Amino acid sequence: MKIRAAALATSLAVAAAFSPSVPSSSPAASLRRESSPLLPRGDASRAAPLRAAPADEVPPLRRNSPRNVALLVEPTPFTHVSGYANRFKEMLRYLSKAGDNVDILTVDSKTPKEELPDKIFDYEIQHTQGFVFPLYDHISLTLDLPEMKGAKMMERRRPDLIHVTSPGFLLFAGLFYARVMRIPLVLSYHTHLPTYGRNYMGFIPAIEEMSWAVIRWVHSKADLTLVTSPQMKEEFRQNGVPRVDVWRKGIDTVRFDPKFKCQSMRERMTDGNPDDFL
């Protein structure tokens, strides 16, 4: 069934997309726990299971066969420099080396259209319509409406996995696409909503508790949630969010390479004390 047709099926499709999690005692829940979160639902006979690596081991890039990945990311990591941007750029670099196919959807209402990047590591970047977030006007967010570019992108090449950033608005489109198309969903969490709620909207009673309620509701729909530190993983666990793991930090080994070492620059930057920490 076409995803756009499902989106227009009003309340029935919406109810299916956002139905509550299956009770833990049901056979369906048991099946979900036993299956790999990265194995497409209903497709076990076609796709070989992914083999997990221990937490302290870096698995070979070609350990598993190439996969199709749909990446829905907001705000865009492609027009600025930050730790958030580096995570996605490094991930895409290694997905490219592994031979995976990645379709990217993002939003950037701040950058002139003619300056928007259209490719990274030979992966096409599609930009959907969005809006500037009123509480923080440096970023753009989107619901992927009315264009539904994400749906069209997945109709052209059905992904084995959908990866969506959180918190934001695009994740609701990602939840819908994953549920209707029955595709495993990974959510990566990058901005701590309860803290921002307390700092910027502390005048609202119980804002932190409401933030955690939203996080639990959204992330319980994901097959896997990735957070950026062990501390955040523990906080998610304490607040009842299931299936959480840590997205370990990476270093841009192209930019930060030992071949760029320069003794004279180090002495200059340390005021003549090159053995000191910078």
PDB file of C-alpha atoms in Angstrom:
ATOM      1  CA  MET A   1       0.000   0.000   0.000  1.00  0.00           C
ATOM      2  CA  LYS A   2       1.390   3.403  -0.929  1.00  0.00           C
ATOM      3  CA  ILE A   3       2.429   5.462   2.060  1.00  0.00           C
ATOM      4  CA  ARG A   4       0.744   8.604   0.727  1.00  0.00           C
ATOM      5  CA  ALA A   5      -2.517   6.732   0.325  1.00  0.00           C
ATOM      6  CA  ALA A   6      -2.167   5.474   3.883  1.00  0.00           C
ATOM      7  CA  ALA A   7      -1.535   9.008   5.110  1.00  0.00           C
ATOM      8  CA  LEU A   8      -4.826  10.085   3.588  1.00  0.00           C
ATOM      9  CA  ALA A   9      -6.761   7.268   5.248  1.00  0.00           C
ATOM     10  CA  THR A  10      -7.574   9.710   8.110  1.00  0.00           C
ATOM     11  CA  SER A  11      -8.169   8.414  11.571  1.00  0.00           C
ATOM     12  CA  LEU A  12      -7.700   4.716  10.841  1.00  0.00           C
ATOM     13  CA  ALA A  13      -4.178   5.130   9.538  1.00  0.00           C
ATOM     14  CA  VAL A  14      -3.250   7.628  12.223  1.00  0.00           C
ATOM     15  CA  ALA A  15      -4.508   5.265  14.912  1.00  0.00           C
ATOM     16  CA  ALA A  16      -2.419   2.475  13.442  1.00  0.00           C
ATOM     17  CA  ALA A  17       0.644   4.688  13.274  1.00  0.00           C
ATOM     18  CA  PHE A  18       0.448   5.889  16.848  1.00  0.00           C
ATOM     19  CA  SER A  19      -1.183   2.956  18.617  1.00  0.00           C
ATOM     20  CA  PRO A  20       0.099   2.180  22.132  1.00  0.00           C
ATOM     21  CA  SER A  21       2.980  -0.225  22.586  1.00  0.00           C
ATOM     22  CA  VAL A  22       2.131  -3.924  22.654  1.00  0.00           C
ATOM     23  CA  PRO A  23       1.738  -5.202  26.247  1.00  0.00           C
ATOM     24  CA  SER A  24       4.922  -6.857  27.480  1.00  0.00           C
ATOM     25  CA  SER A  25       3.077 -10.099  28.245  1.00  0.00           C
ATOM     26  CA  SER A  26       1.719 -10.582  24.722  1.00  0.00           C
ATOM     27  CA  PRO A  27       3.254 -12.972  22.159  1.00  0.00           C
ATOM     28  CA  ALA A  28       3.886 -10.034  19.820  1.00  0.00           C
ATOM     29  CA  ALA A  29       5.961  -8.265  22.469  1.00  0.00           C
ATOM     30  CA  SER A  30       7.947 -11.443  23.071  1.00  0.00           C
ATOM     31  CA  LEU A  31       8.674 -11.731  19.359  1.00  0.00           C
ATOM     32  CA  ARG A  32       9.780  -8.094  19.250  1.00  0.00           C
ATOM     33  CA  ARG A  33      12.245  -8.623  22.118  1.00  0.00           C
ATOM     34  CA  GLU A  34      13.731 -11.712  20.486  1.00  0.00           C
ATOM     35  CA  SER A  35      14.189 -10.198  17.044  1.00  0.00           C
ATOM     36  CA  SER A  36      16.984  -7.853  16.084  1.00  0.00           C
ATOM     37  CA  PRO A  37      15.861  -4.200  16.186  1.00  0.00           C
ATOM     38  CA  LEU A  38      17.621  -3.687  12.860  1.00  0.00           C
ATOM     39  CA  LEU A  39      15.911  -6.561  11.037  1.00  0.00           C
ATOM     40  CA  PRO A  40      12.944  -5.418   8.923  1.00  0.00           C
ATOM     41  CA  ARG A  41       9.629  -6.638  10.333  1.00  0.00           C
ATOM     42  CA  GLY A  42       7.966  -9.344   8.296  1.00  0.00           C
ATOM     43  CA  ASP A  43      11.082  -9.735   6.169  1.00  0.00           C
ATOM     44  CA  ALA A  44      13.120 -12.232   8.155  1.00  0.00           C
ATOM     45  CA  SER A  45      13.285 -14.781   5.348  1.00  0.00           C
ATOM     46  CA  ARG A  46      14.920 -12.279   2.985  1.00  0.00           C
ATOM     47  CA  ALA A  47      17.343 -10.339   5.152  1.00  0.00           C
ATOM     48  CA  ALA A  48      20.215 -11.901   7.036  1.00  0.00           C
ATOM     49  CA  PRO A  49      20.255 -10.969  10.740  1.00  0.00           C
ATOM     50  CA  LEU A  50      22.772  -8.335  11.747  1.00  0.00           C
ATOM     51  CA  ARG A  51      25.531  -9.496  14.045  1.00  0.00           C
ATOM     52  CA  ALA A  52      26.143  -7.194  16.988  1.00  0.00           C
ATOM     53  CA  ALA A  53      29.618  -6.324  18.215  1.00  0.00           C
ATOM     54  CA  PRO A  54      30.652  -5.957  21.863  1.00  0.00           C
ATOM     55  CA  ALA A  55      30.457  -2.381  23.152  1.00  0.00           C
ATOM     56  CA  ASP A  56      34.252  -1.952  23.146  1.00  0.00           C
ATOM     57  CA  GLU A  57      34.817  -3.495  19.711  1.00  0.00           C
ATOM     58  CA  VAL A  58      34.708  -1.714  16.365  1.00  0.00           C
ATOM     59  CA  PRO A  59      33.135  -4.191  13.908  1.00  0.00           C
ATOM     60  CA  PRO A  60      34.467  -4.561  10.350  1.00  0.00           C
ATOM     61  CA  LEU A  61      32.610  -2.271   7.962  1.00  0.00           C
ATOM     62  CA  ARG A  62      31.719  -5.164   5.667  1.00  0.00           C
ATOM     63  CA  ARG A  63      30.561  -7.531   8.429  1.00  0.00           C
ATOM     64  CA  ASN A  64      26.948  -7.241   7.241  1.00  0.00           C
ATOM     65  CA  SER A  65      25.578  -6.927   3.738  1.00  0.00           C
ATOM     66  CA  PRO A  66      24.776  -3.380   2.518  1.00  0.00           C
ATOM     67  CA  ARG A  67      21.488  -1.935   3.747  1.00  0.00           C
ATOM     68  CA  ASN A  68      19.119   0.791   2.618  1.00  0.00           C
ATOM     69  CA  VAL A  69      18.808   3.540   5.224  1.00  0.00           C
ATOM     70  CA  ALA A  70      16.431   6.511   5.323  1.00  0.00           C
ATOM     71  CA  LEU A  71      17.892   9.352   7.396  1.00  0.00           C
ATOM     72  CA  LEU A  72      15.446  12.050   8.522  1.00  0.00           C
ATOM     73  CA  VAL A  73      17.415  14.721  10.339  1.00  0.00           C
ATOM     74  CA  GLU A  74      16.477  18.112  11.784  1.00  0.00           C
ATOM     75  CA  PRO A  75      17.925  20.637  12.216  1.00  0.00           C
ATOM     76  CA  THR A  76      20.292  20.183   9.299  1.00  0.00           C
ATOM     77  CA  PRO A  77      23.840  19.083  10.126  1.00  0.00           C
ATOM     78  CA  PHE A  78      25.114  20.039   6.681  1.00  0.00           C
ATOM     79  CA  THR A  79      25.387  23.852   6.807  1.00  0.00           C
ATOM     80  CA  HIS A  80      27.173  24.446  10.124  1.00  0.00           C
ATOM     81  CA  VAL A  81      29.960  23.052  12.301  1.00  0.00           C
ATOM     82  CA  SER A  82      29.101  21.430  15.626  1.00  0.00           C
ATOM     83  CA  GLY A  83      29.457  18.170  17.523  1.00  0.00           C
ATOM     84  CA  TYR A  84      25.949  17.280  16.367  1.00  0.00           C
ATOM     85  CA  ALA A  85      26.927  17.879  12.738  1.00  0.00           C
ATOM     86  CA  ASN A  86      30.143  15.890  13.112  1.00  0.00           C
ATOM     87  CA  ARG A  87      28.272  12.824  14.391  1.00  0.00           C
ATOM     88  CA  PHE A  88      26.142  12.634  11.279  1.00  0.00           C
ATOM     89  CA  LYS A  89      28.906  13.470   8.834  1.00  0.00           C
ATOM     90  CA  GLU A  90      31.169  10.794  10.313  1.00  0.00           C
ATOM     91  CA  MET A  91      28.325   8.277  10.364  1.00  0.00           C
ATOM     92  CA  LEU A  92      27.632   8.953   6.686  1.00  0.00           C
ATOM     93  CA  ARG A  93      31.329   8.693   5.864  1.00  0.00           C
ATOM     94  CA  TYR A  94      31.475   5.170   7.293  1.00  0.00           C
ATOM     95  CA  LEU A  95      28.128   4.094   5.879  1.00  0.00           C
ATOM     96  CA  SER A  96      29.550   5.085   2.510  1.00  0.00           C
ATOM     97  CA  LYS A  97      32.665   3.008   3.122  1.00  0.00           C
ATOM     98  CA  ALA A  98      30.469   0.076   4.138  1.00  0.00           C
ATOM     99  CA  GLY A  99      28.545   0.281   0.855  1.00  0.00           C
ATOM    100  CA  ASP A 100      25.176   1.156   2.417  1.00  0.00           C
ATOM    101  CA  ASN A 101      22.599   3.178   0.492  1.00  0.00           C
ATOM    102  CA  VAL A 102      21.371   6.273   2.382  1.00  0.00           C
ATOM    103  CA  ASP A 103      18.512   8.585   1.406  1.00  0.00           C
ATOM    104  CA  ILE A 104      18.652  11.848   3.373  1.00  0.00           C
ATOM    105  CA  LEU A 105      15.837  14.254   4.182  1.00  0.00           C
ATOM    106  CA  THR A 106      16.482  17.455   6.127  1.00  0.00           C
ATOM    107  CA  VAL A 107      15.308  21.054   6.440  1.00  0.00           C
ATOM    108  CA  ASP A 108      17.049  24.426   6.374  1.00  0.00           C
ATOM    109  CA  SER A 109      14.886  27.531   5.999  1.00  0.00           C
ATOM    110  CA  LYS A 110      17.730  29.869   6.948  1.00  0.00           C
ATOM    111  CA  THR A 111      20.142  29.138   4.099  1.00  0.00           C
ATOM    112  CA  PRO A 112      19.408  30.482   0.587  1.00  0.00           C
ATOM    113  CA  LYS A 113      18.162  27.695  -1.657  1.00  0.00           C
ATOM    114  CA  GLU A 114      21.040  28.050  -4.119  1.00  0.00           C
ATOM    115  CA  GLU A 115      23.547  27.521  -1.274  1.00  0.00           C
ATOM    116  CA  LEU A 116      21.998  24.357   0.141  1.00  0.00           C
ATOM    117  CA  PRO A 117      24.224  21.271  -0.279  1.00  0.00           C
ATOM    118  CA  ASP A 118      22.706  18.589  -2.479  1.00  0.00           C
ATOM    119  CA  LYS A 119      25.178  15.747  -1.818  1.00  0.00           C
ATOM    120  CA  ILE A 120      27.485  14.354   0.839  1.00  0.00           C
ATOM    121  CA  PHE A 121      29.705  11.317   0.234  1.00  0.00           C
ATOM    122  CA  ASP A 122      27.697  10.818  -2.990  1.00  0.00           C
ATOM    123  CA  TYR A 123      24.448  10.546  -1.007  1.00  0.00           C
ATOM    124  CA  GLU A 124      21.698  12.848  -2.257  1.00  0.00           C
ATOM    125  CA  ILE A 125      20.360  15.369   0.262  1.00  0.00           C
ATOM    126  CA  GLN A 126      16.712  16.354  -0.102  1.00  0.00           C
ATOM    127  CA  HIS A 127      15.331  19.459   1.601  1.00  0.00           C
ATOM    128  CA  THR A 128      11.699  19.702   2.651  1.00  0.00           C
ATOM    129  CA  GLN A 129       9.669  22.758   3.632  1.00  0.00           C
ATOM    130  CA  GLY A 130      10.019  23.923   7.196  1.00  0.00           C
ATOM    131  CA  PHE A 131       9.787  26.805   9.621  1.00  0.00           C
ATOM    132  CA  VAL A 132      12.071  28.677  11.995  1.00  0.00           C
ATOM    133  CA  PHE A 133      11.582  27.590  15.597  1.00  0.00           C
ATOM    134  CA  PRO A 134      10.172  30.581  17.526  1.00  0.00           C
ATOM    135  CA  LEU A 135      12.068  29.858  20.769  1.00  0.00           C
ATOM    136  CA  TYR A 136      15.409  29.442  18.985  1.00  0.00           C
ATOM    137  CA  ASP A 137      15.503  31.165  15.612  1.00  0.00           C
ATOM    138  CA  HIS A 138      18.849  29.688  14.538  1.00  0.00           C
ATOM    139  CA  ILE A 139      17.322  26.358  13.548  1.00  0.00           C
ATOM    140  CA  SER A 140      14.644  25.121  11.148  1.00  0.00           C
ATOM    141  CA  LEU A 141      12.154  22.332  11.887  1.00  0.00           C
ATOM    142  CA  THR A 142       9.572  20.517   9.786  1.00  0.00           C
ATOM    143  CA  LEU A 143       6.621  18.134   9.765  1.00  0.00           C
ATOM    144  CA  ASP A 144       7.430  17.179   6.146  1.00  0.00           C
ATOM    145  CA  LEU A 145       4.132  18.737   5.083  1.00  0.00           C
ATOM    146  CA  PRO A 146       2.589  19.300   2.643  1.00  0.00           C
ATOM    147  CA  GLU A 147       5.212  17.765   0.351  1.00  0.00           C
ATOM    148  CA  MET A 148       5.723  14.465   2.234  1.00  0.00           C
ATOM    149  CA  LYS A 149       9.127  14.108   0.602  1.00  0.00           C
ATOM    150  CA  GLY A 150      10.028  11.399   3.078  1.00  0.00           C
ATOM    151  CA  ALA A 151       7.156   9.236   1.868  1.00  0.00           C
ATOM    152  CA  LYS A 152       8.101   9.736  -1.772  1.00  0.00           C
ATOM    153  CA  MET A 153      11.740   8.989  -0.966  1.00  0.00           C
ATOM    154  CA  MET A 154      10.815   5.689   0.705  1.00  0.00           C
ATOM    155  CA  GLU A 155       8.478   4.710  -2.118  1.00  0.00           C
ATOM    156  CA  ARG A 156      11.355   5.014  -4.580  1.00  0.00           C
ATOM    157  CA  ARG A 157      13.663   2.867  -2.443  1.00  0.00           C
ATOM    158  CA  ARG A 158      12.172   1.041   0.521  1.00  0.00           C
ATOM    159  CA  PRO A 159      14.593   1.318   3.451  1.00  0.00           C
ATOM    160  CA  ASP A 160      15.625  -1.506   5.746  1.00  0.00           C
ATOM    161  CA  LEU A 161      15.916   1.043   8.534  1.00  0.00           C
ATOM    162  CA  ILE A 162      14.648   4.562   9.319  1.00  0.00           C
ATOM    163  CA  HIS A 163      16.867   6.800  11.463  1.00  0.00           C
ATOM    164  CA  VAL A 164      15.234   9.986  12.802  1.00  0.00           C
ATOM    165  CA  THR A 165      16.559  12.685  15.120  1.00  0.00           C
ATOM    166  CA  SER A 166      14.837  13.648  18.364  1.00  0.00           C
ATOM    167  CA  PRO A 167      13.462  15.860  19.800  1.00  0.00           C
ATOM    168  CA  GLY A 168      11.753  17.726  16.998  1.00  0.00           C
ATOM    169  CA  PHE A 169       8.792  17.650  14.676  1.00  0.00           C
ATOM    170  CA  LEU A 170      10.173  15.509  11.850  1.00  0.00           C
ATOM    171  CA  LEU A 171      10.213  12.537  14.213  1.00  0.00           C
ATOM    172  CA  PHE A 172       6.384  12.430  14.109  1.00  0.00           C
ATOM    173  CA  ALA A 173       6.567  11.968  10.343  1.00  0.00           C
ATOM    174  CA  GLY A 174       9.225   9.305  10.925  1.00  0.00           C
ATOM    175  CA  LEU A 175       7.020   7.506  13.450  1.00  0.00           C
ATOM    176  CA  PHE A 176       4.161   7.522  10.975  1.00  0.00           C
ATOM    177  CA  TYR A 177       6.243   6.244   8.057  1.00  0.00           C
ATOM    178  CA  ALA A 178       7.832   3.497  10.182  1.00  0.00           C
ATOM    179  CA  ARG A 179       4.505   2.231  11.540  1.00  0.00           C
ATOM    180  CA  VAL A 180       2.594   2.325   8.256  1.00  0.00           C
ATOM    181  CA  MET A 181       5.405   0.787   6.206  1.00  0.00           C
ATOM    182  CA  ARG A 182       6.454  -1.573   9.033  1.00  0.00           C
ATOM    183  CA  ILE A 183      10.115  -0.587   8.950  1.00  0.00           C
ATOM    184  CA  PRO A 184      12.433  -0.681  12.003  1.00  0.00           C
ATOM    185  CA  LEU A 185      12.969   2.734  13.570  1.00  0.00           C
ATOM    186  CA  VAL A 186      16.029   4.213  15.287  1.00  0.00           C
ATOM    187  CA  LEU A 187      15.674   7.518  17.138  1.00  0.00           C
ATOM    188  CA  SER A 188      18.807   9.448  18.106  1.00  0.00           C
ATOM    189  CA  TYR A 189      18.364  11.925  20.953  1.00  0.00           C
ATOM    190  CA  HIS A 190      20.455  15.115  20.830  1.00  0.00           C
ATOM    191  CA  THR A 191      18.831  17.897  22.908  1.00  0.00           C
ATOM    192  CA  HIS A 192      17.714  17.236  26.469  1.00  0.00           C
ATOM    193  CA  LEU A 193      14.102  18.393  26.491  1.00  0.00           C
ATOM    194  CA  PRO A 194      13.513  18.445  30.287  1.00  0.00           C
ATOM    195  CA  THR A 195      16.481  20.767  30.835  1.00  0.00           C
ATOM    196  CA  TYR A 196      15.420  23.128  28.062  1.00  0.00           C
ATOM    197  CA  GLY A 197      11.874  23.062  29.398  1.00  0.00           C
ATOM    198  CA  ARG A 198      13.068  23.992  32.877  1.00  0.00           C
ATOM    199  CA  ASN A 199      15.359  26.781  31.624  1.00  0.00           C
ATOM    200  CA  TYR A 200      13.083  28.348  29.010  1.00  0.00           C
ATOM    201  CA  MET A 201       9.561  27.430  30.116  1.00  0.00           C
ATOM    202  CA  GLY A 202       9.971  26.993  33.847  1.00  0.00           C
ATOM    203  CA  PHE A 203       6.885  29.112  34.438  1.00  0.00           C
ATOM    204  CA  ILE A 204       4.765  26.126  33.322  1.00  0.00           C
ATOM    205  CA  PRO A 205       3.966  23.837  36.276  1.00  0.00           C
ATOM    206  CA  ALA A 206       5.512  20.358  36.067  1.00  0.00           C
ATOM    207  CA  ILE A 207       7.239  21.141  32.746  1.00  0.00           C
ATOM    208  CA  GLU A 208       9.991  18.587  33.372  1.00  0.00           C
ATOM    209  CA  GLU A 209       7.502  15.823  34.155  1.00  0.00           C
ATOM    210  CA  MET A 210       5.565  16.667  30.999  1.00  0.00           C
ATOM    211  CA  SER A 211       8.790  16.585  28.992  1.00  0.00           C
ATOM    212  CA  TRP A 212       9.600  13.090  30.268  1.00  0.00           C
ATOM    213  CA  ALA A 213       6.068  11.935  29.498  1.00  0.00           C
ATOM    214  CA  VAL A 214       6.511  13.055  25.876  1.00  0.00           C
ATOM    215  CA  ILE A 215       9.945  11.415  25.667  1.00  0.00           C
ATOM    216  CA  ARG A 216       8.593   8.101  27.023  1.00  0.00           C
ATOM    217  CA  TRP A 217       5.642   8.136  24.632  1.00  0.00           C
ATOM    218  CA  VAL A 218       7.761   8.900  21.569  1.00  0.00           C
ATOM    219  CA  HIS A 219      10.782   6.729  22.300  1.00  0.00           C
ATOM    220  CA  SER A 220       8.762   3.698  23.339  1.00  0.00           C
ATOM    221  CA  LYS A 221       7.702   3.517  19.671  1.00  0.00           C
ATOM    222  CA  ALA A 222      11.328   3.142  18.528  1.00  0.00           C
ATOM    223  CA  ASP A 223      13.101  -0.174  18.071  1.00  0.00           C
ATOM    224  CA  LEU A 224      16.244   1.504  19.386  1.00  0.00           C
ATOM    225  CA  THR A 225      17.038   4.872  20.973  1.00  0.00           C
ATOM    226  CA  LEU A 226      20.589   6.236  20.743  1.00  0.00           C
ATOM    227  CA  VAL A 227      21.761   8.813  23.273  1.00  0.00           C
ATOM    228  CA  THR A 228      25.061  10.669  23.402  1.00  0.00           C
ATOM    229  CA  SER A 229      26.471   9.585  26.785  1.00  0.00           C
ATOM    230  CA  PRO A 230      26.284   6.773  29.358  1.00  0.00           C
ATOM    231  CA  GLN A 231      24.854   9.312  31.823  1.00  0.00           C
ATOM    232  CA  MET A 232      21.966  10.095  29.485  1.00  0.00           C
ATOM    233  CA  LYS A 233      21.374   6.385  28.930  1.00  0.00           C
ATOM    234  CA  GLU A 234      21.039   5.891  32.692  1.00  0.00           C
ATOM    235  CA  GLU A 235      18.684   8.871  32.974  1.00  0.00           C
ATOM    236  CA  PHE A 236      16.496   7.421  30.227  1.00  0.00           C
ATOM    237  CA  ARG A 237      16.489   4.046  31.994  1.00  0.00           C
ATOM    238  CA  GLN A 238      15.480   5.626  35.296  1.00  0.00           C
ATOM    239  CA  ASN A 239      12.608   7.417  33.553  1.00  0.00           C
ATOM    240  CA  GLY A 240      11.207   4.281  31.942  1.00  0.00           C
ATOM    241  CA  VAL A 241      12.452   4.593  28.353  1.00  0.00           C
ATOM    242  CA  PRO A 242      13.133   1.117  26.867  1.00  0.00           C
ATOM    243  CA  ARG A 243      15.805  -0.089  24.393  1.00  0.00           C
ATOM    244  CA  VAL A 244      18.423   2.640  24.861  1.00  0.00           C
ATOM    245  CA  ASP A 245      22.081   2.527  23.878  1.00  0.00           C
ATOM    246  CA  VAL A 246      24.955   5.014  23.555  1.00  0.00           C
ATOM    247  CA  TRP A 247      26.049   6.510  20.236  1.00  0.00           C
ATOM    248  CA  ARG A 248      29.740   6.798  20.940  1.00  0.00           C
ATOM    249  CA  LYS A 249      31.552   9.952  19.920  1.00  0.00           C
ATOM    250  CA  GLY A 250      33.754   9.875  16.849  1.00  0.00           C
ATOM    251  CA  ILE A 251      36.687  11.964  15.676  1.00  0.00           C
ATOM    252  CA  ASP A 252      37.001  13.425  12.199  1.00  0.00           C
ATOM    253  CA  THR A 253      40.156  11.531  11.278  1.00  0.00           C
ATOM    254  CA  VAL A 254      40.371  13.345   7.951  1.00  0.00           C
ATOM    255  CA  ARG A 255      40.613  16.789   9.540  1.00  0.00           C
ATOM    256  CA  PHE A 256      42.391  15.713  12.754  1.00  0.00           C
ATOM    257  CA  ASP A 257      45.191  13.609  11.304  1.00  0.00           C
ATOM    258  CA  PRO A 258      48.726  13.266  12.786  1.00  0.00           C
ATOM    259  CA  LYS A 259      50.136  14.287   9.405  1.00  0.00           C
ATOM    260  CA  PHE A 260      49.120  17.879  10.200  1.00  0.00           C
ATOM    261  CA  LYS A 261      51.358  18.016  13.283  1.00  0.00           C
ATOM    262  CA  CYS A 262      53.400  21.235  13.348  1.00  0.00           C
ATOM    263  CA  GLN A 263      55.895  21.836  16.138  1.00  0.00           C
ATOM    264  CA  SER A 264      56.238  25.559  15.464  1.00  0.00           C
ATOM    265  CA  MET A 265      52.457  26.061  15.608  1.00  0.00           C
ATOM    266  CA  ARG A 266      52.273  24.103  18.865  1.00  0.00           C
ATOM    267  CA  GLU A 267      54.967  26.284  20.410  1.00  0.00           C
ATOM    268  CA  ARG A 268      53.125  29.368  19.227  1.00  0.00           C
ATOM    269  CA  MET A 269      49.794  28.203  20.634  1.00  0.00           C
ATOM    270  CA  THR A 270      51.337  27.210  24.003  1.00  0.00           C
ATOM    271  CA  ASP A 271      53.403  30.385  24.344  1.00  0.00           C
ATOM    272  CA  GLY A 272      56.664  28.465  24.129  1.00  0.00           C
ATOM    273  CA  ASN A 273      55.571  25.487  26.261  1.00  0.00           C
ATOM    274  CA  PRO A 274      54.908  22.751  23.695  1.00  0.00           C
ATOM    275  CA  ASP A 275      54.632  19.995  26.309  1.00  0.00           C
ATOM    276  CA  ASP A 276      51.651  21.690  27.998  1.00  0.00           C
ATOM    277  CA  PHE A 277      48.080  20.665  27.258  1.00  0.00           C
ATOM    278  CA  LEU A 278      46.265  22.934  24.830  1.00  0.00           C
TER     279      LEU A 278
END
